[in-house]
Each structure stands twice: as structure tokens, then as C-alpha cells.
Amino acid sequence: MARGHRSGDTHNTRMFELSAESTLDELSDYAFDNEDQMHRLIEANIEKLFPDLTFLTREFREMAGGELRPDTVAFDTDLNTFVALEYKNKRNAGAVDQARTYLDSMETHKADLVLLYKKKEDSSRQKNSFDWGKMYAIIMAPEFGDYQILGAKKDSTVELYKIRRYGKHVMLMARVGGGHVRTHTTARSVPATKRKKPTPDTNRPATVPRPNRPDGDVKLPDIEDATGMRHPKELTCPDGSRVDLKSWVDMLSGVANWLVSKDHLNESHCPVQTGPKNAILHTQPIHQNGRAFTAKREVGKLFLNTDLGSTNARIQQSISLINRAGLDPSGFVLSFSDSVRPVRSHTSPVCVTITKWSSVPGSKEADRYYVPHMVTVDVGGEVVWTNDDVTAHTVTSGVLTDGGPDGMFDSGLFAPRTKFSHIFEKAGEYPYFDRVHPWMQGVVKVKGV
């Protein structure tokens, strides 16, 4: 096999097959049919292409409610850090900026990444055992523009790889740019045959069995993972003032209100961003991309975005607000009492199905979308929603015409063939709806025991 370069384009590689008679036959290059084809091939061979990487998950949906997620999340065992991989089946001018956005989002979802690692590697490692400062992104595409390569040359957080197929049995991967330092990976040719499909974890519930709740008072940054955990009872601020909490949204709002009331945050600090196109706190209730906040609260003269997708995201965004104000997050303490400890259900979960074509309006029967439309569980009971439709949906507590989301539970966007679950620990009646398809409504009734 021989390689060459076409004149005029130093990154356009040619491949030749060398015969026994010392003649060269050029192999035709083929683009991948689609990004999903690249996706599956690379994930199935990730440890051959990158010996230090271990596959963790496909499309890390915990990030930004599933809307802003890398194609693959892997773990670099040599650098002890997490890696985002993004694939393009043609040149994409925004690929590098997109990867940088993923890294920003991963910074605010550290607890979710730790939980993912624990599940995949059967590990008890804690958040402070990872090297978060070394996270980086790998971008793979058939070609990159000269300005992309030049712009990424000094960026220590990205690696650019050209990837193409040649003939029927050869794939070439060659690094062409990026400033991230790697010591073990070189360009490799991998047979395009014997492709083993990965087994992405697409059927798992969006919440997992609850971690043990710490006793007494806990400093805000000391909560490693709050997935599925019920909200604390009280927030104590640095000046000793206390805020009663009825949800994790109240916790985020309590932090923001205290910071604004003490003038630690004001108009001059806004927007406080979660990423290049999103904000937690703003002088007006819109994202940087011009779309209105789906769920907001007024904080003095400012507006707080509470539509953050998960409990861990709300904790991280609270810490981001505190850091923006120049204060120590450890000065904010969450109080848990026995009366709000998690109650585990000893019965099987109650299942609700989002039926196919629910995203198409027209039926006058509201209960045909969530089936069954109304379910009843005991305190401590779990409800699992399965999306059997062809598009993404949400399960959001509250009544759209009466204030919208109330913060009790919110799946964020979850894709077809995936699930979301929630454990109910207080008796009452909990209406919910789909924020994307608002004609979809349901009710969960929780009986006292």
C-alpha cells in the first residue's frame, strides 16, 4: 500500500495498492453514506483507533436536556479525563466551534459524567479523582478548511482527524490539526470489514436508583450527584439568612435571589452564560440565540432561566452564579431532615407509554397521547414513561395554562425508544404536560401510606 498527496492540497491523500509486479493501482475514495455510519464504525473500533480511549456512551443526553450533546463520550485512561467525539460526513465550517461548545457544557455536567463513568466501569470513583482540566474534543471529517486547521493549531482542547474510505476494505484516519498534545495515537488504517456494532445504552431510564442522602447539612459544592434525589428542606446563605425550599428549582432561585438582593449580581454581570448561546441569568428573558426562556423566574430586575434539564444541572448552574459573583460556593448550605429523606418503593414501577404519532395534533381526546392518561401510585412509587413515538417529547410537571412548569419533575427532551422515570414521595395530584407538544397532558395521583 502506498500513500501520496495531490498537488495543491496537502491534506487530500491518495491511496494506491501495490501489486506483485510493482505496479500501482489507485484506490477510489468514498464518502461515508451518513454520519450514523461513521458513528457506528468508529465506536465499534474506538480502542483500535485511540488505544487510550474507552467508550462510555453514544449521544450523552444528560447534557442540556438532550439538545446539545456530543456524538460519543469516551474516557482517556492515560490522561484521566473525559473526551467528546464529533463526526461529520462532509466539511462543516462550524464543527470546531460546536466541539468547543460541547466541552463548555461538559464542564457544567461533571456530576452526570461521573455517574456515567461509575455505571459503565462499575467504579466508586468520586468527582475530585478525575482531571477535569484536561478534557478535550476529537473531530472527525473527510476534510477540513484551511482556516479551520489554522484556527485550531493553538487550541489545546481539540484534535482534528481526516477520515475517508478507500476501495472496499481500507479506511484512512490521519490527524491534520488541533493543538491538543497526544503521545500514543498515530495515523492508522483500519479494515472496513468485520464491523461490530456498539451497544449504546438507549433503553435505560433517564433517572437511576437514588444515591444515599447525606445526613444533616451539606455544603452546596459537596453534593457529588443528586440524580433522582428529592430536594433539600432549606438553603442557608452566607449571611445566615434561610430560604425554605419546595423544589430544586427553588434552590437555584434562592441562590440567585440572595446574590441579586445583596448586589453581588446585577445588570453589569449579565448575561451569565451556560454556553455560547444560552444563559442562566439575563436582563431579559431570552437566550443568546433569541429564543425566549421556556421556564423563567423574575429575580429583582433580572430573569432566571430554570429550564436546565436535570437536578445536577441546577446545582452546577447555582455554583456558576456564585462563582460569577466572586464568592465561595461553600458558603451556601443545604439542609436535609429526616422528613425529606428518600422513600423507596417496594412495588413495581407504573408504566406510561407515549404512543406513536402523539406529536401529531388533532385528537380531541387528551388521554390518547399518554397511555394511560391517569395513573395512581403509593408514596414512594415510581412512574416510568416510555417514548414510543417517532420524535422527542418531554414529561413536565405543572399545568401549561396555570403557570407552566412547577419544577417538581422534568424529563427534558428524551428521544424515541428511551425512557424517563420519577419517584413520588408526597401524596397529592400531579398534572403534567409535554412542553413541545402542549396538547399532550396526563396526571399522576399519589396516595398516602
CSV table of C-alpha atoms in Angstrom, one decimal:
chain,number,residue,atom,x,y,z
A,1,MET,CA,0.0,0.0,0.0
A,2,ALA,CA,1.3,3.4,-0.9
A,3,ARG,CA,0.2,6.9,0.0
A,4,GLY,CA,0.6,10.2,-1.9
A,5,HIS,CA,-0.7,13.7,-1.9
A,6,ARG,CA,-2.4,15.6,-4.7
A,7,SER,CA,-0.6,18.8,-5.6
A,8,GLY,CA,-2.4,21.9,-4.4
A,9,ASP,CA,-4.0,20.3,-1.4
A,10,THR,CA,-1.6,18.9,1.2
A,11,HIS,CA,-4.5,17.3,3.1
A,12,ASN,CA,-6.0,15.3,0.2
A,13,THR,CA,-4.5,11.9,0.5
A,14,ARG,CA,-4.3,9.3,-2.3
A,15,MET,CA,-4.1,5.6,-1.7
A,16,PHE,CA,-2.5,3.0,-4.0
A,17,GLU,CA,-2.5,-0.8,-4.0
A,18,LEU,CA,1.0,-2.2,-4.8
A,19,SER,CA,0.9,-5.3,-6.9
A,20,ALA,CA,3.4,-8.1,-7.0
A,21,GLU,CA,4.6,-6.7,-10.3
A,22,SER,CA,5.4,-3.4,-8.6
A,23,THR,CA,2.6,-1.5,-10.3
A,24,LEU,CA,0.3,0.9,-8.5
A,25,ASP,CA,-3.4,0.8,-8.7
A,26,GLU,CA,-5.1,3.9,-7.2
A,27,LEU,CA,-8.0,3.1,-4.8
A,28,SER,CA,-11.1,5.3,-5.2
A,29,ASP,CA,-12.1,7.2,-2.2
A,30,TYR,CA,-15.6,7.0,-0.9
A,31,ALA,CA,-17.5,9.3,1.4
A,32,PHE,CA,-19.5,7.8,4.2
A,33,ASP,CA,-23.2,7.5,3.4
A,34,ASN,CA,-24.1,9.4,6.6
A,35,GLU,CA,-22.8,10.4,10.0
A,36,ASP,CA,-24.5,7.5,11.6
A,37,GLN,CA,-22.4,5.1,9.5
A,38,MET,CA,-19.2,6.9,10.7
A,39,HIS,CA,-20.6,6.9,14.2
A,40,ARG,CA,-21.1,3.1,14.4
A,41,LEU,CA,-17.8,2.3,12.7
A,42,ILE,CA,-15.7,4.5,15.0
A,43,GLU,CA,-17.4,3.4,18.2
A,44,ALA,CA,-17.0,-0.2,17.3
A,45,ASN,CA,-13.3,0.3,16.8
A,46,ILE,CA,-12.5,3.2,19.2
A,47,GLU,CA,-9.9,1.3,21.2
A,48,LYS,CA,-8.1,0.4,17.9
A,49,LEU,CA,-8.1,4.0,16.6
A,50,PHE,CA,-7.3,5.5,20.0
A,51,PRO,CA,-5.6,3.0,22.3
A,52,ASP,CA,-6.1,5.2,25.4
A,53,LEU,CA,-9.8,5.7,24.9
A,54,THR,CA,-12.6,3.7,26.4
A,55,PHE,CA,-16.1,4.0,25.0
A,56,LEU,CA,-18.7,5.3,27.6
A,57,THR,CA,-21.9,6.3,25.7
A,58,ARG,CA,-23.4,7.4,22.5
A,59,GLU,CA,-25.1,10.8,22.5
A,60,PHE,CA,-24.8,11.9,26.1
A,61,ARG,CA,-28.4,13.0,26.6
A,62,GLU,CA,-27.9,14.4,30.1
A,63,MET,CA,-26.3,17.5,28.5
A,64,ALA,CA,-28.7,20.4,28.0
A,65,GLY,CA,-31.8,18.2,28.2
A,66,GLY,CA,-30.6,16.1,25.2
A,67,GLU,CA,-30.4,19.0,22.7
A,68,LEU,CA,-26.7,19.8,22.9
A,69,ARG,CA,-24.7,16.6,23.1
A,70,PRO,CA,-21.6,15.1,21.5
A,71,ASP,CA,-21.9,12.1,19.3
A,72,THR,CA,-19.7,10.0,21.6
A,73,VAL,CA,-18.4,10.4,25.1
A,74,ALA,CA,-15.2,8.4,25.9
A,75,PHE,CA,-12.7,8.2,28.7
A,76,ASP,CA,-9.0,8.8,28.3
A,77,THR,CA,-7.3,6.3,30.7
A,78,ASP,CA,-3.9,7.9,30.1
A,79,LEU,CA,-4.9,11.5,30.8
A,80,ASN,CA,-7.7,10.5,33.4
A,81,THR,CA,-10.3,12.7,31.7
A,82,PHE,CA,-13.4,12.7,29.5
A,83,VAL,CA,-13.4,13.2,25.8
A,84,ALA,CA,-16.1,14.4,23.4
A,85,LEU,CA,-16.1,12.9,19.8
A,86,GLU,CA,-17.9,14.6,17.0
A,87,TYR,CA,-18.4,13.1,13.4
A,88,LYS,CA,-19.1,14.9,10.1
A,89,ASN,CA,-19.6,13.1,6.8
A,90,LYS,CA,-18.7,16.3,4.9
A,91,ARG,CA,-16.9,19.6,5.5
A,92,ASN,CA,-18.6,21.6,8.2
A,93,ALA,CA,-17.5,25.2,8.9
A,94,GLY,CA,-18.9,25.1,12.5
A,95,ALA,CA,-17.5,21.8,13.6
A,96,VAL,CA,-14.7,23.2,15.8
A,97,ASP,CA,-17.0,25.8,17.5
A,98,GLN,CA,-19.5,23.0,18.0
A,99,ALA,CA,-16.9,20.9,19.8
A,100,ARG,CA,-15.9,23.7,22.0
A,101,THR,CA,-19.5,24.2,23.0
A,102,TYR,CA,-19.7,20.6,24.0
A,103,LEU,CA,-16.7,21.0,26.2
A,104,ASP,CA,-18.2,24.0,27.9
A,105,SER,CA,-21.4,22.0,28.5
A,106,MET,CA,-19.4,19.1,29.9
A,107,GLU,CA,-17.9,21.4,32.4
A,108,THR,CA,-21.3,22.1,33.9
A,109,HIS,CA,-22.3,18.4,33.8
A,110,LYS,CA,-19.4,16.9,35.8
A,111,ALA,CA,-21.7,15.1,38.2
A,112,ASP,CA,-23.5,13.4,35.2
A,113,LEU,CA,-20.2,12.4,33.7
A,114,VAL,CA,-19.1,10.9,37.0
A,115,LEU,CA,-22.3,8.9,37.3
A,116,LEU,CA,-21.9,7.7,33.7
A,117,TYR,CA,-18.4,6.5,34.4
A,118,LYS,CA,-19.5,4.7,37.6
A,119,LYS,CA,-22.2,2.9,35.7
A,120,LYS,CA,-20.1,1.8,32.8
A,121,GLU,CA,-16.9,0.9,34.7
A,122,ASP,CA,-18.6,-0.4,37.9
A,123,SER,CA,-16.5,2.1,39.8
A,124,SER,CA,-16.9,4.1,43.0
A,125,ARG,CA,-14.6,6.9,42.0
A,126,GLN,CA,-15.5,10.4,43.1
A,127,LYS,CA,-15.6,13.7,41.2
A,128,ASN,CA,-12.3,15.0,42.5
A,129,SER,CA,-10.4,11.9,41.3
A,130,PHE,CA,-10.7,13.0,37.6
A,131,ASP,CA,-8.5,15.5,35.8
A,132,TRP,CA,-11.2,17.9,34.6
A,133,GLY,CA,-8.7,20.5,33.3
A,134,LYS,CA,-7.6,18.0,30.5
A,135,MET,CA,-11.0,17.4,28.8
A,136,TYR,CA,-10.7,17.6,25.1
A,137,ALA,CA,-12.6,17.0,21.9
A,138,ILE,CA,-11.9,14.9,18.8
A,139,ILE,CA,-13.5,16.0,15.5
A,140,MET,CA,-13.5,13.6,12.5
A,141,ALA,CA,-14.5,14.6,9.0
A,142,PRO,CA,-13.5,13.8,5.4
A,143,GLU,CA,-12.0,17.2,5.0
A,144,PHE,CA,-11.4,20.5,6.9
A,145,GLY,CA,-10.9,24.0,5.6
A,146,ASP,CA,-7.5,25.7,5.8
A,147,TYR,CA,-8.8,28.3,8.2
A,148,GLN,CA,-10.2,25.6,10.5
A,149,ILE,CA,-6.9,23.9,10.6
A,150,LEU,CA,-5.0,27.2,11.2
A,151,GLY,CA,-7.6,28.3,13.8
A,152,ALA,CA,-7.3,25.1,15.8
A,153,LYS,CA,-3.5,24.9,15.6
A,154,LYS,CA,-3.0,26.5,19.1
A,155,ASP,CA,-6.2,25.2,20.6
A,156,SER,CA,-5.1,22.7,23.2
A,157,THR,CA,-8.6,21.3,23.6
A,158,VAL,CA,-9.2,19.9,20.1
A,159,GLU,CA,-7.8,17.3,17.7
A,160,LEU,CA,-8.8,17.2,14.0
A,161,TYR,CA,-8.8,13.9,12.1
A,162,LYS,CA,-9.4,13.3,8.4
A,163,ILE,CA,-11.2,10.1,7.8
A,164,ARG,CA,-12.1,8.5,4.5
A,165,ARG,CA,-12.8,5.1,2.9
A,166,TYR,CA,-10.7,3.7,0.1
A,167,GLY,CA,-11.7,0.8,-2.1
A,168,LYS,CA,-13.8,-1.8,-0.3
A,169,HIS,CA,-11.5,-2.7,2.6
A,170,VAL,CA,-9.5,0.3,3.7
A,171,MET,CA,-10.2,3.3,5.9
A,172,LEU,CA,-7.7,6.0,6.5
A,173,MET,CA,-7.6,8.2,9.6
A,174,ALA,CA,-4.9,10.8,9.8
A,175,ARG,CA,-4.5,13.7,12.2
A,176,VAL,CA,-4.4,17.0,10.4
A,177,GLY,CA,-4.7,19.7,13.1
A,178,GLY,CA,-5.5,20.8,16.6
A,179,GLY,CA,-3.2,21.8,19.4
A,180,HIS,CA,-4.1,19.0,21.9
A,181,VAL,CA,-0.9,17.0,22.9
A,182,ARG,CA,-1.3,13.3,22.4
A,183,THR,CA,1.7,10.9,22.8
A,184,HIS,CA,0.3,7.5,21.8
A,185,THR,CA,-2.0,8.0,18.8
A,186,THR,CA,-0.7,7.9,15.2
A,187,ALA,CA,-2.5,7.7,11.9
A,188,ARG,CA,-3.9,4.2,11.4
A,189,SER,CA,-5.6,2.2,8.6
A,190,VAL,CA,-8.3,0.0,9.8
A,191,PRO,CA,-10.1,-2.7,7.8
A,192,ALA,CA,-13.6,-1.6,6.9
A,193,THR,CA,-14.8,-5.2,7.3
A,194,LYS,CA,-15.6,-7.1,10.5
A,195,ARG,CA,-17.6,-4.1,11.8
A,196,LYS,CA,-19.0,-4.8,15.2
A,197,LYS,CA,-21.9,-2.6,16.1
A,198,PRO,CA,-21.7,-0.9,19.5
A,199,THR,CA,-24.4,-1.5,22.0
A,200,PRO,CA,-25.4,2.0,23.1
A,201,ASP,CA,-27.5,2.2,26.3
A,202,THR,CA,-30.7,3.6,24.7
A,203,ASN,CA,-33.3,1.9,26.9
A,204,ARG,CA,-32.2,3.0,30.3
A,205,PRO,CA,-34.4,5.3,32.3
A,206,ALA,CA,-33.3,8.9,32.5
A,207,THR,CA,-33.0,8.6,36.3
A,208,VAL,CA,-31.3,5.9,38.2
A,209,PRO,CA,-31.6,4.4,41.7
A,210,ARG,CA,-31.1,7.1,44.2
A,211,PRO,CA,-27.8,7.6,46.0
A,212,ASN,CA,-27.8,7.7,49.8
A,213,ARG,CA,-28.7,11.2,51.0
A,214,PRO,CA,-26.1,12.7,53.3
A,215,ASP,CA,-27.2,13.4,56.9
A,216,GLY,CA,-27.6,17.0,58.3
A,217,ASP,CA,-26.3,20.0,56.5
A,218,VAL,CA,-24.3,19.7,53.2
A,219,LYS,CA,-22.3,22.5,51.5
A,220,LEU,CA,-23.6,23.0,48.0
A,221,PRO,CA,-20.4,22.0,46.1
A,222,ASP,CA,-20.1,18.8,48.2
A,223,ILE,CA,-23.1,17.2,46.5
A,224,GLU,CA,-21.5,14.7,44.1
A,225,ASP,CA,-24.7,13.5,42.4
A,226,ALA,CA,-28.3,14.4,43.1
A,227,THR,CA,-29.9,12.4,40.3
A,228,GLY,CA,-33.3,11.3,41.4
A,229,MET,CA,-32.8,12.8,44.9
A,230,ARG,CA,-35.6,14.8,46.5
A,231,HIS,CA,-34.9,18.5,47.2
A,232,PRO,CA,-33.5,19.8,50.5
A,233,LYS,CA,-35.7,21.5,53.0
A,234,GLU,CA,-33.7,24.7,53.5
A,235,LEU,CA,-31.0,26.8,52.0
A,236,THR,CA,-28.7,28.8,54.3
A,237,CYS,CA,-26.9,31.7,52.7
A,238,PRO,CA,-23.5,33.2,53.7
A,239,ASP,CA,-25.1,35.9,55.9
A,240,GLY,CA,-27.1,33.3,57.9
A,241,SER,CA,-30.4,34.0,56.2
A,242,ARG,CA,-32.5,31.0,55.3
A,243,VAL,CA,-34.8,30.1,52.4
A,244,ASP,CA,-37.5,27.4,52.6
A,245,LEU,CA,-37.3,25.1,49.6
A,246,LYS,CA,-40.1,23.1,47.9
A,247,SER,CA,-38.0,22.0,44.8
A,248,TRP,CA,-34.6,22.1,43.3
A,249,VAL,CA,-35.8,25.0,41.2
A,250,ASP,CA,-36.4,26.9,44.5
A,251,MET,CA,-32.8,26.1,45.4
A,252,LEU,CA,-31.5,27.7,42.2
A,253,SER,CA,-33.9,30.6,42.6
A,254,GLY,CA,-32.9,31.1,46.3
A,255,VAL,CA,-29.2,31.4,45.4
A,256,ALA,CA,-30.0,33.8,42.6
A,257,ASN,CA,-32.3,36.0,44.7
A,258,TRP,CA,-29.8,36.3,47.5
A,259,LEU,CA,-27.0,37.2,45.2
A,260,VAL,CA,-29.1,39.9,43.4
A,261,SER,CA,-30.6,41.2,46.7
A,262,LYS,CA,-27.0,41.8,48.1
A,263,ASP,CA,-25.9,43.3,44.7
A,264,HIS,CA,-23.4,40.6,44.2
A,265,LEU,CA,-25.1,40.1,40.8
A,266,ASN,CA,-26.7,42.9,38.8
A,267,GLU,CA,-27.2,44.1,35.2
A,268,SER,CA,-23.4,44.5,34.7
A,269,HIS,CA,-22.8,40.8,35.2
A,270,CYS,CA,-25.4,39.7,32.6
A,271,PRO,CA,-25.7,37.6,30.8
A,272,VAL,CA,-24.4,34.8,33.0
A,273,GLN,CA,-24.0,32.1,30.4
A,274,THR,CA,-24.3,28.3,30.4
A,275,GLY,CA,-22.7,28.2,26.9
A,276,PRO,CA,-22.2,30.4,23.9
A,277,LYS,CA,-25.9,30.5,23.1
A,278,ASN,CA,-27.6,30.0,26.4
A,279,ALA,CA,-27.8,31.9,29.7
A,280,ILE,CA,-28.9,31.3,33.3
A,281,LEU,CA,-29.4,35.0,34.2
A,282,HIS,CA,-30.2,37.8,31.9
A,283,THR,CA,-31.6,41.3,31.8
A,284,GLN,CA,-34.4,40.0,29.5
A,285,PRO,CA,-36.0,36.5,29.4
A,286,ILE,CA,-34.3,35.3,26.2
A,287,HIS,CA,-31.4,33.0,25.3
A,288,GLN,CA,-28.5,34.5,23.4
A,289,ASN,CA,-29.9,32.9,20.3
A,290,GLY,CA,-33.1,35.0,20.6
A,291,ARG,CA,-35.5,32.3,21.8
A,292,ALA,CA,-37.5,33.0,25.0
A,293,PHE,CA,-36.8,31.1,28.2
A,294,THR,CA,-39.2,28.2,28.4
A,295,ALA,CA,-39.3,28.4,32.2
A,296,LYS,CA,-38.2,31.6,34.0
A,297,ARG,CA,-38.4,33.4,37.3
A,298,GLU,CA,-38.0,37.1,38.0
A,299,VAL,CA,-35.0,37.9,40.2
A,300,GLY,CA,-35.3,41.6,41.0
A,301,LYS,CA,-34.9,43.3,37.7
A,302,LEU,CA,-33.3,40.2,36.1
A,303,PHE,CA,-34.7,37.0,34.7
A,304,LEU,CA,-33.6,33.5,35.8
A,305,ASN,CA,-33.7,30.6,33.4
A,306,THR,CA,-34.8,27.5,35.3
A,307,ASP,CA,-35.2,25.2,32.2
A,308,LEU,CA,-31.9,23.4,32.8
A,309,GLY,CA,-32.9,19.7,32.3
A,310,SER,CA,-31.7,18.0,35.4
A,311,THR,CA,-31.1,18.4,39.2
A,312,ASN,CA,-27.4,18.2,38.7
A,313,ALA,CA,-27.5,20.9,36.1
A,314,ARG,CA,-29.4,23.2,38.5
A,315,ILE,CA,-26.7,22.6,41.2
A,316,GLN,CA,-23.9,23.3,38.7
A,317,GLN,CA,-25.7,26.5,37.5
A,318,SER,CA,-26.2,27.7,41.1
A,319,ILE,CA,-22.4,27.3,41.6
A,320,SER,CA,-21.8,29.1,38.3
A,321,LEU,CA,-23.8,32.1,39.6
A,322,ILE,CA,-21.9,32.1,42.8
A,323,ASN,CA,-18.6,31.9,41.0
A,324,ARG,CA,-19.6,34.8,38.7
A,325,ALA,CA,-20.3,36.9,41.8
A,326,GLY,CA,-16.8,36.1,43.1
A,327,LEU,CA,-18.0,34.2,46.2
A,328,ASP,CA,-17.2,30.8,47.7
A,329,PRO,CA,-20.0,28.3,46.9
A,330,SER,CA,-19.1,26.5,50.2
A,331,GLY,CA,-20.8,29.4,51.9
A,332,PHE,CA,-24.2,28.1,50.7
A,333,VAL,CA,-25.5,25.2,52.8
A,334,LEU,CA,-28.4,22.8,52.0
A,335,SER,CA,-30.3,21.3,55.0
A,336,PHE,CA,-31.8,17.8,54.8
A,337,SER,CA,-34.1,16.5,57.6
A,338,ASP,CA,-35.5,13.0,58.2
A,339,SER,CA,-38.9,14.1,56.9
A,340,VAL,CA,-37.5,14.6,53.4
A,341,ARG,CA,-35.3,11.6,53.1
A,342,PRO,CA,-36.0,9.5,50.0
A,343,VAL,CA,-38.7,6.8,50.4
A,344,ARG,CA,-38.1,3.8,48.3
A,345,SER,CA,-40.9,1.9,46.7
A,346,HIS,CA,-41.3,-1.8,47.3
A,347,THR,CA,-43.7,-2.2,44.3
A,348,SER,CA,-43.1,-2.5,40.6
A,349,PRO,CA,-43.0,0.8,38.7
A,350,VAL,CA,-46.2,2.0,37.0
A,351,CYS,CA,-45.6,2.4,33.2
A,352,VAL,CA,-46.9,5.1,30.9
A,353,THR,CA,-46.5,4.9,27.1
A,354,ILE,CA,-46.2,7.9,24.8
A,355,THR,CA,-48.0,6.5,21.8
A,356,LYS,CA,-46.8,6.6,18.2
A,357,TRP,CA,-47.9,9.8,16.3
A,358,SER,CA,-48.6,11.6,19.6
A,359,SER,CA,-46.7,14.5,18.1
A,360,VAL,CA,-49.5,15.0,15.5
A,361,PRO,CA,-52.3,17.2,16.9
A,362,GLY,CA,-55.9,16.7,16.0
A,363,SER,CA,-57.4,14.3,18.5
A,364,LYS,CA,-59.9,15.8,21.0
A,365,GLU,CA,-59.1,13.0,23.4
A,366,ALA,CA,-56.2,14.2,25.6
A,367,ASP,CA,-55.7,10.8,27.1
A,368,ARG,CA,-54.7,9.1,23.8
A,369,TYR,CA,-51.2,10.5,24.0
A,370,TYR,CA,-50.0,9.4,27.4
A,371,VAL,CA,-51.4,5.9,27.9
A,372,PRO,CA,-52.8,5.5,30.5
A,373,HIS,CA,-53.7,9.2,30.9
A,374,MET,CA,-54.1,8.9,34.6
A,375,VAL,CA,-52.1,6.6,37.0
A,376,THR,CA,-52.2,6.1,40.7
A,377,VAL,CA,-49.2,5.1,42.9
A,378,ASP,CA,-48.4,5.0,46.6
A,379,VAL,CA,-46.0,7.4,48.3
A,380,GLY,CA,-42.5,6.2,47.2
A,381,GLY,CA,-43.9,4.7,44.0
A,382,GLU,CA,-42.1,5.1,40.7
A,383,VAL,CA,-43.6,6.0,37.3
A,384,VAL,CA,-41.7,5.2,34.1
A,385,TRP,CA,-42.6,6.9,30.8
A,386,THR,CA,-41.5,5.2,27.5
A,387,ASN,CA,-41.4,7.2,24.3
A,388,ASP,CA,-42.8,5.0,21.5
A,389,ASP,CA,-43.3,8.0,19.2
A,390,VAL,CA,-41.1,8.9,16.3
A,391,THR,CA,-39.9,12.2,17.8
A,392,ALA,CA,-38.7,13.6,21.1
A,393,HIS,CA,-41.0,14.5,23.9
A,394,THR,CA,-41.0,15.9,27.5
A,395,VAL,CA,-42.7,14.9,30.7
A,396,THR,CA,-43.0,18.2,32.6
A,397,SER,CA,-44.9,18.7,35.9
A,398,GLY,CA,-47.4,21.5,36.0
A,399,VAL,CA,-50.3,22.9,34.0
A,400,LEU,CA,-49.5,24.9,30.9
A,401,THR,CA,-52.4,27.3,31.3
A,402,ASP,CA,-51.7,27.8,35.0
A,403,GLY,CA,-48.1,29.0,35.3
A,404,GLY,CA,-46.5,26.2,33.2
A,405,PRO,CA,-43.7,24.0,34.7
A,406,ASP,CA,-43.7,23.9,38.5
A,407,GLY,CA,-40.3,22.3,39.0
A,408,MET,CA,-41.4,19.1,40.6
A,409,PHE,CA,-40.1,16.9,37.8
A,410,ASP,CA,-39.0,17.4,34.2
A,411,SER,CA,-37.5,14.9,31.8
A,412,GLY,CA,-36.1,17.4,29.4
A,413,LEU,CA,-36.2,16.2,25.8
A,414,PHE,CA,-35.9,12.5,25.6
A,415,ALA,CA,-35.7,10.6,22.3
A,416,PRO,CA,-37.7,7.9,20.7
A,417,ARG,CA,-37.2,4.4,22.3
A,418,THR,CA,-35.9,5.9,25.5
A,419,LYS,CA,-37.4,6.2,29.0
A,420,PHE,CA,-37.8,8.7,31.8
A,421,SER,CA,-38.7,7.8,35.4
A,422,HIS,CA,-39.6,9.7,38.6
A,423,ILE,CA,-40.2,8.6,42.2
A,424,PHE,CA,-43.1,10.4,44.0
A,425,GLU,CA,-42.6,10.9,47.8
A,426,LYS,CA,-45.5,13.1,48.7
A,427,ALA,CA,-49.2,12.4,48.5
A,428,GLY,CA,-51.1,14.6,46.0
A,429,GLU,CA,-52.2,15.0,42.4
A,430,TYR,CA,-49.5,15.9,39.9
A,431,PRO,CA,-50.6,17.0,36.4
A,432,TYR,CA,-48.0,17.1,33.7
A,433,PHE,CA,-47.7,18.0,30.0
A,434,ASP,CA,-45.4,18.0,27.0
A,435,ARG,CA,-43.7,21.4,26.5
A,436,VAL,CA,-43.0,20.6,22.8
A,437,HIS,CA,-46.5,19.2,22.1
A,438,PRO,CA,-48.7,21.0,24.7
A,439,TRP,CA,-51.9,19.2,23.7
A,440,MET,CA,-50.4,16.2,25.5
A,441,GLN,CA,-51.4,16.0,29.2
A,442,GLY,CA,-51.5,13.5,32.0
A,443,VAL,CA,-52.0,13.1,35.7
A,444,VAL,CA,-50.2,11.1,38.5
A,445,LYS,CA,-52.2,10.6,41.7
A,446,VAL,CA,-50.1,9.7,44.8
A,447,LYS,CA,-51.8,8.0,47.7
A,448,GLY,CA,-50.6,8.3,51.3
A,449,VAL,CA,-49.5,5.1,53.1
